[in-house]
Short mmCIF file of C-alpha atoms in Angstrom, two decimals:
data_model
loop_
_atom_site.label_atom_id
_atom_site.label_comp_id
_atom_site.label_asym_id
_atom_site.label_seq_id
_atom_site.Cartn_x
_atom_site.Cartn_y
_atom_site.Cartn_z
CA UNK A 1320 24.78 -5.90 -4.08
CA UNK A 1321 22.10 -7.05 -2.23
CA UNK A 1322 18.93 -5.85 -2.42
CA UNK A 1323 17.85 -5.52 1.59
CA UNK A 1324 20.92 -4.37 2.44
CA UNK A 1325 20.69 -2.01 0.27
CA UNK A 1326 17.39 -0.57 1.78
CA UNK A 1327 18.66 -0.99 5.04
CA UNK A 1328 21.60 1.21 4.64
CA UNK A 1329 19.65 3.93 2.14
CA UNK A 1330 17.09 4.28 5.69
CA UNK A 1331 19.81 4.23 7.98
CA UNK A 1332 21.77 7.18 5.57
CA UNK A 1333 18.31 9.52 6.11
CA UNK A 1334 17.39 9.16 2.40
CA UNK A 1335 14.04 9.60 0.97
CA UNK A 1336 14.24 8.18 -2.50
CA UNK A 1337 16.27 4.98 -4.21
CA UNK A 1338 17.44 5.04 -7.56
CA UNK A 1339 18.32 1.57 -9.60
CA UNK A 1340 19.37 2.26 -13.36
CA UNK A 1341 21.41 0.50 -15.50
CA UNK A 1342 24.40 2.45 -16.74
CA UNK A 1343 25.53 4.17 -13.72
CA UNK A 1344 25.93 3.87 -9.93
CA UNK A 1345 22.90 3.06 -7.54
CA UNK A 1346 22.39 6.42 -6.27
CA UNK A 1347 20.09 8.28 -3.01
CA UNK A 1348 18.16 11.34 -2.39
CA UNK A 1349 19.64 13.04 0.75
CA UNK A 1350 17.92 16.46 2.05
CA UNK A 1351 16.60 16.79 -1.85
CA UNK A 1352 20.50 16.17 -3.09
CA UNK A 1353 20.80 12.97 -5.70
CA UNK A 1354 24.04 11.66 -4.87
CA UNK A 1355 25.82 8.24 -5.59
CA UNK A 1356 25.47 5.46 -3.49
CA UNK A 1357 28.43 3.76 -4.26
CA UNK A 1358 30.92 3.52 -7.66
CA UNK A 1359 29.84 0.42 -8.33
CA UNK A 1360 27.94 0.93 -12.38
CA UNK A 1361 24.59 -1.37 -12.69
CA UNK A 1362 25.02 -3.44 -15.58
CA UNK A 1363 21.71 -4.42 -16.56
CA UNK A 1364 21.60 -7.79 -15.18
CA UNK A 1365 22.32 -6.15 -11.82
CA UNK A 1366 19.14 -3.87 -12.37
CA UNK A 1367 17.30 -6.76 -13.20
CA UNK A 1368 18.77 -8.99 -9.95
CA UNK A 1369 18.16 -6.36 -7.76
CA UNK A 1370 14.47 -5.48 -9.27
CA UNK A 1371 13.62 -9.25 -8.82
CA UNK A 1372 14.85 -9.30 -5.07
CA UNK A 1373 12.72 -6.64 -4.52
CA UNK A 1374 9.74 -8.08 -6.00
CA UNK A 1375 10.42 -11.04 -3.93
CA UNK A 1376 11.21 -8.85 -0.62
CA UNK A 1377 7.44 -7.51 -1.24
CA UNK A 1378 5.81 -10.76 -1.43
CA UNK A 1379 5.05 -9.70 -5.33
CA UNK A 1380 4.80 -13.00 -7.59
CA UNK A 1381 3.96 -11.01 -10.70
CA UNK A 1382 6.64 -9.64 -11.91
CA UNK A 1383 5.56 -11.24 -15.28
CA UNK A 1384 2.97 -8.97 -15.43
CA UNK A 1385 5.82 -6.20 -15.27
CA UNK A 1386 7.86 -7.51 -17.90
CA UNK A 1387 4.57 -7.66 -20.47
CA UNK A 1388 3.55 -3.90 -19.59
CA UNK A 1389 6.80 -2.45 -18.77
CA UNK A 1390 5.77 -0.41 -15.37
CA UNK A 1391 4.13 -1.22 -12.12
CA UNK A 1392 3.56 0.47 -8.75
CA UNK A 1393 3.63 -0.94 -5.43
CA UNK A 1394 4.83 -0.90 -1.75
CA UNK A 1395 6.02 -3.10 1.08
CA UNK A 1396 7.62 -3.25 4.40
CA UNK A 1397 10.73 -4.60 5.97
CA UNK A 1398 10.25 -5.01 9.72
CA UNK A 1399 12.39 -2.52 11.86
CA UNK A 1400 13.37 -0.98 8.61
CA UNK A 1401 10.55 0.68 6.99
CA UNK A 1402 7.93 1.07 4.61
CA UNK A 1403 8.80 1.85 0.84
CA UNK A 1404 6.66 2.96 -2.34
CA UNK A 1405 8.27 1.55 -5.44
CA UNK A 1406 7.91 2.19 -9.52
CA UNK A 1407 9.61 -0.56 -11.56
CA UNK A 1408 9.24 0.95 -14.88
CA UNK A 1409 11.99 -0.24 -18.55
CA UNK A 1410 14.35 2.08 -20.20
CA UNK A 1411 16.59 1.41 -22.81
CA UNK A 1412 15.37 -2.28 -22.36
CA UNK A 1413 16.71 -2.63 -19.25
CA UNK A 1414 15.00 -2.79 -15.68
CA UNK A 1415 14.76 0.30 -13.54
CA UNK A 1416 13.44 1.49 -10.32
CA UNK A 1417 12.79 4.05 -8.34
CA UNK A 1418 11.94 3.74 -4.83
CA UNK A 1419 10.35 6.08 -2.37
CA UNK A 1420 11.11 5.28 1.67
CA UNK A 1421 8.41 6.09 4.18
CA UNK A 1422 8.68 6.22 7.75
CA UNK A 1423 6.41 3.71 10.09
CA UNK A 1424 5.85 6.40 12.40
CA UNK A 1425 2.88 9.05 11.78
CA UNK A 1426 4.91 12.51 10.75
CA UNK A 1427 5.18 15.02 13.04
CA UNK A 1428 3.19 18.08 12.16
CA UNK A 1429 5.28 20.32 14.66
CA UNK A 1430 8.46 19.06 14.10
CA UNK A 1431 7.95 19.22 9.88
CA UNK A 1432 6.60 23.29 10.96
CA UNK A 1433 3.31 22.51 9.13
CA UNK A 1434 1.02 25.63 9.70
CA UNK A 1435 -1.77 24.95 12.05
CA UNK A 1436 -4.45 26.29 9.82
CA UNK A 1437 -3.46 23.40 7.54
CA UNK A 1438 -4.00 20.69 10.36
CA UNK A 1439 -6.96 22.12 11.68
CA UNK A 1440 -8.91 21.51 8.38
CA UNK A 1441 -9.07 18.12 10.06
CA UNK A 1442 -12.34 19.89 11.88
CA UNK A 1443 -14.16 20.08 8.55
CA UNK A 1444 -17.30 17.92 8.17
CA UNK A 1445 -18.05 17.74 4.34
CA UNK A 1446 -16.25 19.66 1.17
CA UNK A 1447 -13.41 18.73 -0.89
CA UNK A 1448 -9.22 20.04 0.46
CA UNK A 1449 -6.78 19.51 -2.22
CA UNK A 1450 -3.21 19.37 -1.72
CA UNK A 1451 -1.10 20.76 -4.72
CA UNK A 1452 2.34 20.66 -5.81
CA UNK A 1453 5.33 19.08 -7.52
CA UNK A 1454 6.17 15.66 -7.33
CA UNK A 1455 8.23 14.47 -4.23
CA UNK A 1456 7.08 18.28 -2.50
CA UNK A 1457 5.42 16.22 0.83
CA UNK A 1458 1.79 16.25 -0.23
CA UNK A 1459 0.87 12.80 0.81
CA UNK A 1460 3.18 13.54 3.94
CA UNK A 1461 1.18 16.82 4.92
CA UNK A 1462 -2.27 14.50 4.47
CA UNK A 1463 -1.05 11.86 6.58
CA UNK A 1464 -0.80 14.40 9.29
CA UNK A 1465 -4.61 15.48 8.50
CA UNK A 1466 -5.67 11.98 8.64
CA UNK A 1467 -4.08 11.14 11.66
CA UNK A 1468 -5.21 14.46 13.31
CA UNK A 1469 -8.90 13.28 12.70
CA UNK A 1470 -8.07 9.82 13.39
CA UNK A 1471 -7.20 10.92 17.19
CA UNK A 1472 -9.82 13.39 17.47
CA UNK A 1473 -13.02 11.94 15.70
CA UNK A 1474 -15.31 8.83 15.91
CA UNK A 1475 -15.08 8.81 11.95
CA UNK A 1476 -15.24 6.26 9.19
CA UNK A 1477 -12.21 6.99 6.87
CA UNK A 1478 -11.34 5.15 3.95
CA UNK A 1479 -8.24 5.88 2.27
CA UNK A 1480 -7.90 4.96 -1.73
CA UNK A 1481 -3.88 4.55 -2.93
CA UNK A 1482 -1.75 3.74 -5.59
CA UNK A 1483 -0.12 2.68 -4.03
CA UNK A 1484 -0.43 2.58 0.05
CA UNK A 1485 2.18 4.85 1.53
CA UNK A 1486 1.54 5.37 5.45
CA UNK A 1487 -0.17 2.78 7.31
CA UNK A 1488 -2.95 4.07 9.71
CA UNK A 1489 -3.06 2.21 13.09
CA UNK A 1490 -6.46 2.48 14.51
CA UNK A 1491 -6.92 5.36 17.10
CA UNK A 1492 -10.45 7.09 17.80
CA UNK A 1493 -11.77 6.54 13.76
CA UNK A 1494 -11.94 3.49 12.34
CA UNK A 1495 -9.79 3.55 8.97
CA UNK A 1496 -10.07 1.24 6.19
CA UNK A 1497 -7.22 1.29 3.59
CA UNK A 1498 -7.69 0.53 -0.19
CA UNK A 1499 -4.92 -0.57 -2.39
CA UNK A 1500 -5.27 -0.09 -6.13
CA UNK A 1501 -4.17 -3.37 -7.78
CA UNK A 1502 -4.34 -5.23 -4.39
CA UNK A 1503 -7.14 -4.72 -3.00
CA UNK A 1504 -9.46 -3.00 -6.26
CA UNK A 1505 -9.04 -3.08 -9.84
CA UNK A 1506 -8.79 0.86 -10.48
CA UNK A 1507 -9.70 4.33 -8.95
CA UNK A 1508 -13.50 3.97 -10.83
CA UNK A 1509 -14.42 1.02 -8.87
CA UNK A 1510 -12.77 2.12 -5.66
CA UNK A 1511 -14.81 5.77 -6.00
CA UNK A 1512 -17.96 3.81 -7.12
CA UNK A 1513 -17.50 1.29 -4.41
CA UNK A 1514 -16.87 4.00 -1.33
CA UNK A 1515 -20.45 5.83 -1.71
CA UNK A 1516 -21.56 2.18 -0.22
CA UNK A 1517 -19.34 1.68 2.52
CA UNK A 1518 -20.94 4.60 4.58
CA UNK A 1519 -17.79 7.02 4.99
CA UNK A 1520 -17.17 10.03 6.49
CA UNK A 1521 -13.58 11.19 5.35
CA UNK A 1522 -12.12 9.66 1.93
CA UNK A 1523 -8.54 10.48 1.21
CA UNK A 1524 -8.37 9.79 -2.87
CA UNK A 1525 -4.39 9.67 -3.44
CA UNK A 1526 -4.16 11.67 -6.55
CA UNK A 1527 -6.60 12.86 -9.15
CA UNK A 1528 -5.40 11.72 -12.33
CA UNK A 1529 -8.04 12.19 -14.43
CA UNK A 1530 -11.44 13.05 -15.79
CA UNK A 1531 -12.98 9.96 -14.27
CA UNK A 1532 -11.05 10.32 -11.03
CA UNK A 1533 -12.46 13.88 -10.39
CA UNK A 1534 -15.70 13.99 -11.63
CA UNK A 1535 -15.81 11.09 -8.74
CA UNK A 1536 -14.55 12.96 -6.15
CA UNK A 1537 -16.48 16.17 -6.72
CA UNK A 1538 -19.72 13.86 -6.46
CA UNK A 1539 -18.39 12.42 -3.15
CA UNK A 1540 -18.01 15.79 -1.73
CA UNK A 1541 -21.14 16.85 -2.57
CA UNK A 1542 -22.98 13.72 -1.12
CA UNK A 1543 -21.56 15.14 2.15
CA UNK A 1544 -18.61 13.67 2.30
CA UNK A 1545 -15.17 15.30 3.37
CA UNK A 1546 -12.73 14.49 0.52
CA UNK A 1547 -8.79 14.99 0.22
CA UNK A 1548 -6.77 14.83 -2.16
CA UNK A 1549 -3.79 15.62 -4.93
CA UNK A 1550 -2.81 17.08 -7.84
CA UNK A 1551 0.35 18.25 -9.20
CA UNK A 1552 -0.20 21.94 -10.17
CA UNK A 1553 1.33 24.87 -8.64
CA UNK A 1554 -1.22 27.31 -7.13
CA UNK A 1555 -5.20 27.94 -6.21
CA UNK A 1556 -5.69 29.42 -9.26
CA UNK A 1557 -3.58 26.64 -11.35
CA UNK A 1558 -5.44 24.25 -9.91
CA UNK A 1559 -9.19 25.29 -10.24
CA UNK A 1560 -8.40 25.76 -13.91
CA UNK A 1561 -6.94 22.32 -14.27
CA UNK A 1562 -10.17 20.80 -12.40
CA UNK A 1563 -12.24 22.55 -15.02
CA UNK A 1564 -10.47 22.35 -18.30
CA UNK A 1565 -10.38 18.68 -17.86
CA UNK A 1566 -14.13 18.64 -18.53
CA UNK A 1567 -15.73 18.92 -21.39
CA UNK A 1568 -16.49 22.21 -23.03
CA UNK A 1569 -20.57 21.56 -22.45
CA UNK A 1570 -19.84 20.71 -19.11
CA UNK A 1571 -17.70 23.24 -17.83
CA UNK A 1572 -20.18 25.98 -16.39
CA UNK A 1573 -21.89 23.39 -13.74
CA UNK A 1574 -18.57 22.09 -12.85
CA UNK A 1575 -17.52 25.49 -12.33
CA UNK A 1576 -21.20 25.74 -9.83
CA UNK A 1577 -20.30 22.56 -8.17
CA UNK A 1578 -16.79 22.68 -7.55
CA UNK A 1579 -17.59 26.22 -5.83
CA UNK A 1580 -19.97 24.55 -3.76
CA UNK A 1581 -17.86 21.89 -2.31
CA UNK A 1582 -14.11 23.38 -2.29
CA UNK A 1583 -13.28 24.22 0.88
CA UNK A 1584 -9.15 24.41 0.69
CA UNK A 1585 -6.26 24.50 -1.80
CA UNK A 1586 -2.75 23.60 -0.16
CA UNK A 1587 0.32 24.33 -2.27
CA UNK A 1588 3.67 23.35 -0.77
CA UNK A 1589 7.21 23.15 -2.57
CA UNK A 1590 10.14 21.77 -0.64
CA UNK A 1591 13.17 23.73 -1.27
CA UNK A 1592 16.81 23.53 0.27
CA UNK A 1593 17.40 24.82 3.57
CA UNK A 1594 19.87 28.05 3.37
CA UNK A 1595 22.21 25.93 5.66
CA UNK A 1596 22.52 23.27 3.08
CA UNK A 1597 21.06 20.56 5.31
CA UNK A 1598 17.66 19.47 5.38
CA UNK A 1599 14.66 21.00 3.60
CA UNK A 1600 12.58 23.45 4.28
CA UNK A 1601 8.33 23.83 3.02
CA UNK A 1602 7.08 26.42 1.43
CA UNK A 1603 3.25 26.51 2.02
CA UNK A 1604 0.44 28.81 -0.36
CA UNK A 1605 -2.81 28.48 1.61
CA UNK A 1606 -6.18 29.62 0.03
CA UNK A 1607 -9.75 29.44 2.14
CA UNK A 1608 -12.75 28.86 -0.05
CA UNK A 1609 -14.10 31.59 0.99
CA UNK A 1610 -17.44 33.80 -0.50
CA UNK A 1611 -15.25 35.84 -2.62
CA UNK A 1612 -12.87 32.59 -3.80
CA UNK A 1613 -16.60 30.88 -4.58
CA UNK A 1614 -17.71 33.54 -6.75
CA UNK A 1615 -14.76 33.85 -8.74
CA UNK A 1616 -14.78 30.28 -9.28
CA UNK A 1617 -18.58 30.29 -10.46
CA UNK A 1618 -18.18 33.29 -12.56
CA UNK A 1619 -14.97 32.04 -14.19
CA UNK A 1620 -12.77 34.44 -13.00
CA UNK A 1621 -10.26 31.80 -11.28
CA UNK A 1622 -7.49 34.36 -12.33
CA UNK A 1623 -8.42 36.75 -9.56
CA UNK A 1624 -8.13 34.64 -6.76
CA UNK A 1625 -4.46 35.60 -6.08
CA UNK A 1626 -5.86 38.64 -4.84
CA UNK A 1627 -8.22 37.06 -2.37
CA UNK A 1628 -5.64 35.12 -0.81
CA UNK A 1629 -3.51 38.21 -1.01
CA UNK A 1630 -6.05 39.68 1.77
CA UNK A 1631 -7.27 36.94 3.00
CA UNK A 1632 -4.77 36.80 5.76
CA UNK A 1633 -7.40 36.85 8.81
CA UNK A 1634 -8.51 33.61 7.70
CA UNK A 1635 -5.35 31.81 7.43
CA UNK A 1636 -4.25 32.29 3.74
CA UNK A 1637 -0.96 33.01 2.76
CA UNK A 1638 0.25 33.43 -1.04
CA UNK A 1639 3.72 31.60 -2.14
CA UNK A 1640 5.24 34.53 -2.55
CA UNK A 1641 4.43 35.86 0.62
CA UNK A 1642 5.41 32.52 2.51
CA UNK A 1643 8.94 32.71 0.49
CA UNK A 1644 9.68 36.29 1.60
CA UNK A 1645 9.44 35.00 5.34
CA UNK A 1646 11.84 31.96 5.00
CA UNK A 1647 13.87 34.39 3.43
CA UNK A 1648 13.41 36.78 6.75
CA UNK A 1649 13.48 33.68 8.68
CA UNK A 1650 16.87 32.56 7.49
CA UNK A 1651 15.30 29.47 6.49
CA UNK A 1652 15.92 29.58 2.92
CA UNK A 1653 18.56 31.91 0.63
CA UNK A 1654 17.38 34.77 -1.37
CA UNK A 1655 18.31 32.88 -4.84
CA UNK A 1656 16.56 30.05 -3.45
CA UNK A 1657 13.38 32.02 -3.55
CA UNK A 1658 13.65 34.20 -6.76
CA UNK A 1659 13.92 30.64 -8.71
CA UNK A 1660 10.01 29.28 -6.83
CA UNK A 1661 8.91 32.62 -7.07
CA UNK A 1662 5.59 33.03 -9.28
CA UNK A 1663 5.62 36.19 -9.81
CA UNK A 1664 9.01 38.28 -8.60
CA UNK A 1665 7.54 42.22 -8.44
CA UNK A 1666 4.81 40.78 -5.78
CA UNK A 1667 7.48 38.58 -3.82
CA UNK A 1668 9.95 41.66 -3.55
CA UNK A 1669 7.59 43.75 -1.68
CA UNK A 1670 6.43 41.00 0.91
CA UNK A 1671 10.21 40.94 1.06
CA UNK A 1672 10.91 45.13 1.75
#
């Protein structure tokens, strides 16, 4: 098997993810189905051929450096094919992969039915938006669409920090500057550190992975900048907690002040199967940091924010259980489908009646 063909066919077949394991077949992620690609079982030599193709597809001569740690993230394109995010990781002392493929074109906000509310945050000025949810639920997807909203809109400075780089910006109206971590800088730290001096306006941070990471990115928003990014919780509420039991105990009451200063949005989205059994379908949570939303957060009271969002509809929130019982409505998603991603069923049956 070779490894280009491969990826050509996998793009051609509509698939968004690439699995390489010894053991079994090569096998695709179609509409959020993991199917086989073929009969063929990897032996673990054929992992380990088609893992070094790859590496040399990318332009990547440090596959050593692989082999000594045993993981490694990065992406590359094939021209006319596409653009693909890979993790090379060892199990069972074999090579492994897992590969991600991402279109060259900017997504479509209309034609993925991404909520206007969502893309209008691209209007902010300063604050932090977080997009939320599990892995592989179109996060980075949904913030490409952002970005390129307020790349064709705004005379802005954007700098975008990745592990690695996923869409590729062209330039439009903003000039965009995109940060590779590995490639381009050593680690999150020093890309965070380095950004307060490159004069930005927007800063896209790709995921918040840990104290270090955040305690950066709350600063940047309140230097007034406007900061996006991820984390994988479910949920406003889920999330604010997170952001605050990361810190330390001492610290936790002027995170609690600052973070309620400076959030401005909390996106949630879960892709789930669409009731005709092709394609998927998003299910989108949307909570405005609002007066009420602040308060709760500064007086530790992050459980009642449901509520907020539960009336917060005039402003352009939605709760996941309310956004569930109209693709269920909709015919968008089946009633089973639901129940499972529900949070909490008694709420999501009367949005339903």
């Amino acid at each position: 098997m070779d490894a280009k063909e491969l990826l050509m066919d996998v793009v051609k077949r509509n698939a968004s993810d690439v699995f390489i394991v010894a053991g079994s077949p090569c096998a695709v992620k179609i509409h959020g189905k993991i199917q086989k690609y073929n009969q063929e079982k990897l032996k673990p030599e054929d992992t380990e051929h088609l893992i070094r193709e790859i590496y040399a597809i990318a332009n990547k001569d440090d596959i050593d450096q692989f082999i000594r740690n045993g993981d490694d993230d990065f992406s590359f394109s094939i021209p006319g094919v596409g653009r693909f995010r890979v993790n090379v990781y060892r199990q069972r002392n074999s090579f492994a992969a897992v590969l991600r493929v991402v279109s060259f074109e900017m997504p479509d906000p209309i034609r993925l039915h991404i909520p206007e509310v969502i893309i209008n945050l691209a209007q902010l000025k300063k604050g932090m938006v977080l997009l939320t949810g599990p892995a592989g639920s179109g996060k980075s997807t949904t913030l490409a669409c952002i970005i390129d909203q307020i790349n064709k809109t705004r005379d802005a400075h954007i700098i975008t920090i990745e592990d690695p780089i996923e869409y590729v910006y062209k330039q439009k109206q903003a000039l965009i500057h995109q940060r590779e971590i590995g490639e381009d800088v050593k680690d999150f730290d020093m890309a965070l550190r380095s950004a307060m001096r490159e004069d930005p306006d927007v800063i896209l941070v790709g995921e918040m992975r840990d104290y270090e990471t955040i305690s950066a990115v709350i600063t940047l928003a309140e230097t007034g900048h406007l900061v996006f990014s991820t984390l994988h919780t479910i949920g406003a509420a889920k999330t604010i907690d997170r952001i605050i039991d990361i810190f330390p105990q001492h610290k936790q009451a002027q995170v609690r002040t600052q973070l309620s200063g400076v959030l401005n949005a909390v996106i949630t989205q879960t892709l789930l199967p669409h009731a005709s059994g092709i394609g998927r379908v998003a299910a989108v949570e949307i909570m405005r940091a609002n007066d009420a939303v602040r308060n709760l957060i500064r007086d530790n009271k992050g459980h009642q924010i449901n509520s907020v969002i539960q009336t917060g509809k005039k402003e352009g929130m939605i709760s996941l259980n309310h956004a569930l019982a109209n693709l269920v409505r909709e015919g968008k998603i089946t009633l089973d489908t639901a129940k499972k991603c529900a949070s909490d069923i008694s709420e999501f049956k009367q949005y339903l009646q």
